[in-house]
Amino acid sequence: MGFGSTAKKLQKVVDMADDLYAKLNEQKEQLQELRNTVEETSDRVRDIDHEQAQQRALLEAIAEEQGLDTDAVLTDAVIEDAEATADDEPTEPGSQSATETTD
């Protein structure tokens, strides 16, 4: 085996290493962008949570001023949501849902 063949093989390995290095750098950049996006999203979620807490406090204060029981209102909303979810669930073939009746 001559030096020309060895040089070609070595050059091929170097080219592959260069390609791999370029792909690795691209992956590092994508990972950094993903990290930045996650941090931004986390910040937004924290801001939204804070704003929601403020709005809830305001609504509860208004409800109290109007003589409304916020716990009862929330309980009713949860019950209505659960009932709506139960009505939307598919039933197995041959079975009847809670709202269906037989003759």
PDB file of C-alpha atoms in Angstrom:
ATOM      1  CA  MET A   1       0.000   0.000   0.000  1.00  0.00           C
ATOM      2  CA  GLY A   2       1.493   3.327  -1.077  1.00  0.00           C
ATOM      3  CA  PHE A   3       1.529   6.693   0.562  1.00  0.00           C
ATOM      4  CA  GLY A   4      -1.022   8.023  -1.947  1.00  0.00           C
ATOM      5  CA  SER A   5      -3.655   5.542  -0.785  1.00  0.00           C
ATOM      6  CA  THR A   6      -2.915   6.288   2.860  1.00  0.00           C
ATOM      7  CA  ALA A   7      -3.107  10.043   2.217  1.00  0.00           C
ATOM      8  CA  LYS A   8      -6.493   9.639   0.528  1.00  0.00           C
ATOM      9  CA  LYS A   9      -7.848   7.631   3.451  1.00  0.00           C
ATOM     10  CA  LEU A  10      -6.441  10.101   5.936  1.00  0.00           C
ATOM     11  CA  GLN A  11      -7.969  13.020   3.995  1.00  0.00           C
ATOM     12  CA  LYS A  12     -11.306  11.213   3.984  1.00  0.00           C
ATOM     13  CA  VAL A  13     -11.116  10.818   7.780  1.00  0.00           C
ATOM     14  CA  VAL A  14     -10.201  14.519   8.158  1.00  0.00           C
ATOM     15  CA  ASP A  15     -13.144  15.527   5.943  1.00  0.00           C
ATOM     16  CA  MET A  16     -15.494  13.360   7.989  1.00  0.00           C
ATOM     17  CA  ALA A  17     -14.156  14.905  11.200  1.00  0.00           C
ATOM     18  CA  ASP A  18     -14.695  18.407   9.782  1.00  0.00           C
ATOM     19  CA  ASP A  19     -18.284  17.521   8.845  1.00  0.00           C
ATOM     20  CA  LEU A  20     -18.890  16.056  12.284  1.00  0.00           C
ATOM     21  CA  TYR A  21     -17.412  19.147  13.957  1.00  0.00           C
ATOM     22  CA  ALA A  22     -19.665  21.423  11.862  1.00  0.00           C
ATOM     23  CA  LYS A  23     -22.735  19.347  12.758  1.00  0.00           C
ATOM     24  CA  LEU A  24     -21.759  19.396  16.418  1.00  0.00           C
ATOM     25  CA  ASN A  25     -21.479  23.192  16.372  1.00  0.00           C
ATOM     26  CA  GLU A  26     -24.871  23.404  14.664  1.00  0.00           C
ATOM     27  CA  GLN A  27     -26.374  21.197  17.372  1.00  0.00           C
ATOM     28  CA  LYS A  28     -24.795  23.362  20.091  1.00  0.00           C
ATOM     29  CA  GLU A  29     -26.351  26.470  18.517  1.00  0.00           C
ATOM     30  CA  GLN A  30     -29.750  24.793  18.312  1.00  0.00           C
ATOM     31  CA  LEU A  31     -29.469  23.691  21.933  1.00  0.00           C
ATOM     32  CA  GLN A  32     -28.611  27.232  23.027  1.00  0.00           C
ATOM     33  CA  GLU A  33     -31.606  28.584  21.083  1.00  0.00           C
ATOM     34  CA  LEU A  34     -33.805  25.975  22.750  1.00  0.00           C
ATOM     35  CA  ARG A  35     -32.489  26.950  26.178  1.00  0.00           C
ATOM     36  CA  ASN A  36     -33.201  30.609  25.434  1.00  0.00           C
ATOM     37  CA  THR A  37     -36.727  29.745  24.314  1.00  0.00           C
ATOM     38  CA  VAL A  38     -37.346  27.700  27.459  1.00  0.00           C
ATOM     39  CA  GLU A  39     -36.093  30.539  29.664  1.00  0.00           C
ATOM     40  CA  GLU A  40     -38.282  33.066  27.837  1.00  0.00           C
ATOM     41  CA  THR A  41     -41.293  30.773  28.136  1.00  0.00           C
ATOM     42  CA  SER A  42     -40.618  30.238  31.818  1.00  0.00           C
ATOM     43  CA  ASP A  43     -40.456  33.996  32.357  1.00  0.00           C
ATOM     44  CA  ARG A  44     -43.728  34.479  30.479  1.00  0.00           C
ATOM     45  CA  VAL A  45     -45.450  31.757  32.472  1.00  0.00           C
ATOM     46  CA  ARG A  46     -44.240  33.293  35.735  1.00  0.00           C
ATOM     47  CA  ASP A  47     -45.543  36.716  34.617  1.00  0.00           C
ATOM     48  CA  ILE A  48     -48.898  35.235  33.589  1.00  0.00           C
ATOM     49  CA  ASP A  49     -49.209  33.394  36.913  1.00  0.00           C
ATOM     50  CA  HIS A  50     -48.494  36.611  38.793  1.00  0.00           C
ATOM     51  CA  GLU A  51     -51.002  38.550  36.713  1.00  0.00           C
ATOM     52  CA  GLN A  52     -53.613  35.816  37.168  1.00  0.00           C
ATOM     53  CA  ALA A  53     -53.140  35.918  40.944  1.00  0.00           C
ATOM     54  CA  GLN A  54     -53.661  39.674  40.900  1.00  0.00           C
ATOM     55  CA  GLN A  55     -56.800  39.354  38.783  1.00  0.00           C
ATOM     56  CA  ARG A  56     -58.144  36.616  41.044  1.00  0.00           C
ATOM     57  CA  ALA A  57     -57.633  38.837  44.094  1.00  0.00           C
ATOM     58  CA  LEU A  58     -59.482  41.657  42.368  1.00  0.00           C
ATOM     59  CA  LEU A  59     -62.349  39.383  41.336  1.00  0.00           C
ATOM     60  CA  GLU A  60     -62.648  37.942  44.821  1.00  0.00           C
ATOM     61  CA  ALA A  61     -62.724  41.443  46.289  1.00  0.00           C
ATOM     62  CA  ILE A  62     -65.450  42.495  43.852  1.00  0.00           C
ATOM     63  CA  ALA A  63     -67.412  39.297  44.525  1.00  0.00           C
ATOM     64  CA  GLU A  64     -67.165  39.846  48.279  1.00  0.00           C
ATOM     65  CA  GLU A  65     -68.348  43.427  47.804  1.00  0.00           C
ATOM     66  CA  GLN A  66     -71.351  42.096  45.885  1.00  0.00           C
ATOM     67  CA  GLY A  67     -72.063  39.488  48.566  1.00  0.00           C
ATOM     68  CA  LEU A  68     -71.140  36.482  46.429  1.00  0.00           C
ATOM     69  CA  ASP A  69     -69.652  33.303  47.876  1.00  0.00           C
ATOM     70  CA  THR A  70     -66.634  32.695  45.620  1.00  0.00           C
ATOM     71  CA  ASP A  71     -66.095  29.171  46.934  1.00  0.00           C
ATOM     72  CA  ALA A  72     -69.651  28.205  46.003  1.00  0.00           C
ATOM     73  CA  VAL A  73     -69.307  29.773  42.558  1.00  0.00           C
ATOM     74  CA  LEU A  74     -66.038  27.897  41.944  1.00  0.00           C
ATOM     75  CA  THR A  75     -67.524  24.629  43.200  1.00  0.00           C
ATOM     76  CA  ASP A  76     -70.474  25.015  40.824  1.00  0.00           C
ATOM     77  CA  ALA A  77     -68.097  25.724  37.936  1.00  0.00           C
ATOM     78  CA  VAL A  78     -66.045  22.610  38.708  1.00  0.00           C
ATOM     79  CA  ILE A  79     -69.183  20.474  38.860  1.00  0.00           C
ATOM     80  CA  GLU A  80     -70.479  21.873  35.564  1.00  0.00           C
ATOM     81  CA  ASP A  81     -67.092  21.283  33.927  1.00  0.00           C
ATOM     82  CA  ALA A  82     -66.966  17.700  35.203  1.00  0.00           C
ATOM     83  CA  GLU A  83     -70.484  17.037  33.942  1.00  0.00           C
ATOM     84  CA  ALA A  84     -69.656  18.497  30.531  1.00  0.00           C
ATOM     85  CA  THR A  85     -66.521  16.362  30.332  1.00  0.00           C
ATOM     86  CA  ALA A  86     -68.479  13.243  31.285  1.00  0.00           C
ATOM     87  CA  ASP A  87     -71.063  14.017  28.592  1.00  0.00           C
ATOM     88  CA  ASP A  88     -68.307  14.416  25.969  1.00  0.00           C
ATOM     89  CA  GLU A  89     -66.647  11.062  26.732  1.00  0.00           C
ATOM     90  CA  PRO A  90     -67.417   8.374  24.149  1.00  0.00           C
ATOM     91  CA  THR A  91     -69.345   5.366  25.331  1.00  0.00           C
ATOM     92  CA  GLU A  92     -68.586   1.766  24.482  1.00  0.00           C
ATOM     93  CA  PRO A  93     -70.685   0.191  21.712  1.00  0.00           C
ATOM     94  CA  GLY A  94     -73.833  -1.310  23.132  1.00  0.00           C
ATOM     95  CA  SER A  95     -73.726   0.720  26.341  1.00  0.00           C
ATOM     96  CA  GLN A  96     -75.801   3.746  27.189  1.00  0.00           C
ATOM     97  CA  SER A  97     -74.573   7.022  28.584  1.00  0.00           C
ATOM     98  CA  ALA A  98     -75.996   8.465  31.780  1.00  0.00           C
ATOM     99  CA  THR A  99     -78.287  10.784  29.779  1.00  0.00           C
ATOM    100  CA  GLU A 100     -79.786   8.008  27.624  1.00  0.00           C
ATOM    101  CA  THR A 101     -82.839   6.118  28.785  1.00  0.00           C
ATOM    102  CA  THR A 102     -84.386   2.832  27.752  1.00  0.00           C
ATOM    103  CA  ASP A 103     -88.040   2.248  26.993  1.00  0.00           C
TER     104      ASP A 103
END
